[in-house]
Each structure stands twice: as C-alpha cells, then as structure tokens.
Amino acid sequence: MDYSELKYDVEEFESDQDKKLPQPPLVKESMRKESIELPKNFDALQICSNFLDIINTRHSSRVYTQEPMSLLELSYILWTCQGVKQIRGKKYATLRTVPSGGARHDFELYFVCQNVEGLDPGTYHYFLHFPATKVARTQILY
C-alpha cells in the first residue's frame, strides 16, 4: 500500500485544547497518604555518560546477585523514565525526560520491587508531588 496517497482530514479534528477543555492534572494523586521521598543526589552515583561506551559495554545477565539496589539507584532509574526536568508557568506543564505531545504526559509509572534498600517488597506508584519526588506503596487489583 502506498501511504503517500492517504488523505487525512485534519480540519475536522478538534483537540482537547481546541475544545477549551480543562487541562488534566500534571500528575495523578497518590492512592495512599503514606509515601517515601526519593533522594535526588544523583552526582553521588557512578554514571557513565558516554553513549558509545554505554552501547558497547551493554550486556544481558541471567545470574542475579542478592545485593540490594540502593534507594538512590532506584530513584535515578525512575527519574530517567518519567522525571521532571522543568515546570512551565504556574504548574501549567512539565518538561520531562521523555517526550509527550503538548506536555500532557498521560503515563503513570508503577513498579514492583523486591530487593531495594528502604522499601518493603511490593508494588509502588512513582508520583511527582512537587517539589519532592516520592513513591507510594499501592495495591494493584487485577
């Protein structure tokens, strides 16, 4: 199929912004009152920032140690997945480590941890409660 011949009727499409609908909240509220603030002193981590070195030294491992992950390491991984780099205006939008059309960021980040220092094993919700970044233990219903 030659996709260059497809016609798109973009004039009839109205976005939520075109419809003047209220902006969704920047982040979903925590499902629980208890939360754990994550450390942000990423300079304390030994992080290789040379992209070519990262690609060349990447490998898979199927043998896992029982050494726990630090809360700082987990915080860094979560930040790279959905971290806020900047807040625009009066909390109008967030610029994050990942792209999103209109800075709407409609993804929520949940993770299951088993061996992280300072966290009980379980399922957690990563949420951006300004100005702190936190995780809250959650219960996932299937």
C-alpha positions as semicolon CSV with decimal commas, in nm:
position;residue;x (nm);y (nm);z (nm)
1;M;0,000;0,000;0,000
2;D;0,126;0,344;-0,091
3;Y;0,073;0,551;0,221
4;S;0,166;0,875;0,045
5;E;-0,176;0,874;-0,123
6;L;-0,374;0,856;0,200
7;K;-0,582;1,163;0,270
8;Y;-0,611;1,291;0,623
9;D;-0,900;1,511;0,721
10;V;-0,724;1,714;0,988
11;E;-0,959;2,011;0,965
12;E;-1,240;1,819;1,137
13;F;-1,022;1,706;1,426
14;E;-1,054;1,910;1,744
15;S;-0,808;1,854;2,025
16;D;-0,899;1,893;2,390
17;Q;-0,711;2,223;2,382
18;D;-0,915;2,337;2,079
19;K;-1,232;2,248;2,269
20;K;-1,111;2,457;2,565
21;L;-1,141;2,159;2,796
22;P;-0,967;2,195;3,131
23;Q;-0,613;2,074;3,146
24;P;-0,569;1,738;3,316
25;P;-0,370;1,740;3,641
26;L;0,006;1,734;3,596
27;V;0,028;1,414;3,798
28;K;-0,214;1,162;3,937
29;E;-0,267;1,195;4,310
30;S;-0,119;0,931;4,534
31;M;-0,353;0,646;4,620
32;R;-0,222;0,644;4,977
33;K;-0,128;0,904;5,232
34;E;0,200;0,735;5,323
35;S;0,485;0,794;5,083
36;I;0,862;0,783;5,075
37;E;1,060;1,078;4,943
38;L;1,326;0,972;4,697
39;P;1,683;1,101;4,711
40;K;1,797;1,322;4,423
41;N;2,171;1,349;4,480
42;F;2,247;1,170;4,152
43;D;2,602;1,313;4,150
44;A;2,683;1,050;4,416
45;L;2,626;0,773;4,157
46;Q;2,892;0,647;3,921
47;I;2,713;0,703;3,590
48;C;2,878;0,660;3,254
49;S;2,756;0,941;3,032
50;N;2,942;0,843;2,714
51;F;2,667;0,698;2,496
52;L;2,904;0,493;2,278
53;D;3,061;0,336;2,588
54;I;2,714;0,253;2,721
55;I;2,618;0,079;2,395
56;N;2,949;-0,108;2,363
57;T;2,955;-0,237;2,721
58;R;2,583;-0,328;2,744
59;H;2,516;-0,697;2,805
60;S;2,243;-0,919;2,940
61;S;2,280;-1,109;3,262
62;R;2,075;-1,405;3,375
63;V;2,258;-1,455;3,702
64;Y;2,143;-1,216;3,971
65;T;2,312;-1,133;4,299
66;Q;2,129;-1,087;4,626
67;E;2,287;-0,743;4,662
68;P;2,009;-0,490;4,719
69;M;1,961;-0,188;4,495
70;S;2,001;0,140;4,678
71;L;1,712;0,382;4,702
72;L;1,928;0,637;4,517
73;E;1,982;0,394;4,227
74;L;1,609;0,324;4,207
75;S;1,536;0,697;4,223
76;Y;1,769;0,757;3,928
77;I;1,612;0,481;3,718
78;L;1,263;0,616;3,788
79;W;1,373;0,972;3,711
80;T;1,514;0,865;3,375
81;C;1,177;0,704;3,292
82;Q;0,943;0,993;3,387
83;G;1,144;1,258;3,571
84;V;1,055;1,625;3,567
85;K;1,329;1,848;3,430
86;Q;1,134;2,174;3,444
87;I;0,791;2,312;3,533
88;R;0,645;2,563;3,291
89;G;0,444;2,862;3,406
90;K;0,234;2,829;3,720
91;K;0,240;2,449;3,709
92;Y;0,099;2,468;3,356
93;A;0,313;2,189;3,216
94;T;0,608;1,969;3,300
95;L;0,905;1,909;3,076
96;R;1,019;1,556;3,146
97;T;1,293;1,315;3,048
98;V;1,054;1,164;2,791
99;P;0,858;1,340;2,515
100;S;0,484;1,396;2,517
101;G;0,263;1,590;2,278
102;G;0,155;1,914;2,440
103;A;0,349;1,818;2,754
104;R;0,042;1,620;2,866
105;H;0,235;1,314;2,989
106;D;-0,055;1,077;3,024
107;F;0,160;0,790;3,151
108;E;0,185;0,679;3,511
109;L;0,479;0,479;3,635
110;Y;0,426;0,174;3,856
111;F;0,694;-0,074;3,952
112;V;0,737;-0,392;4,151
113;C;1,040;-0,410;4,376
114;Q;1,182;-0,698;4,569
115;N;1,525;-0,603;4,698
116;V;1,560;-0,225;4,736
117;E;1,711;-0,071;5,049
118;G;1,445;0,117;5,244
119;L;1,143;-0,028;5,057
120;D;0,936;-0,328;5,152
121;P;0,879;-0,571;4,865
122;G;0,565;-0,473;4,676
123;T;0,409;-0,264;4,404
124;Y;0,467;0,110;4,407
125;H;0,346;0,420;4,225
126;Y;0,607;0,678;4,127
127;F;0,450;1,018;4,156
128;L;0,574;1,369;4,126
129;H;0,445;1,553;4,429
130;F;0,602;1,896;4,388
131;P;0,861;1,983;4,493
132;A;0,951;1,633;4,611
133;T;0,950;1,314;4,410
134;K;0,804;1,021;4,600
135;V;0,690;0,663;4,577
136;A;0,383;0,528;4,746
137;R;0,306;0,164;4,802
138;T;-0,005;0,067;4,615
139;Q;-0,235;-0,225;4,570
140;I;-0,292;-0,338;4,215
141;L;-0,627;-0,500;4,153
142;Y;-0,639;-0,747;3,866
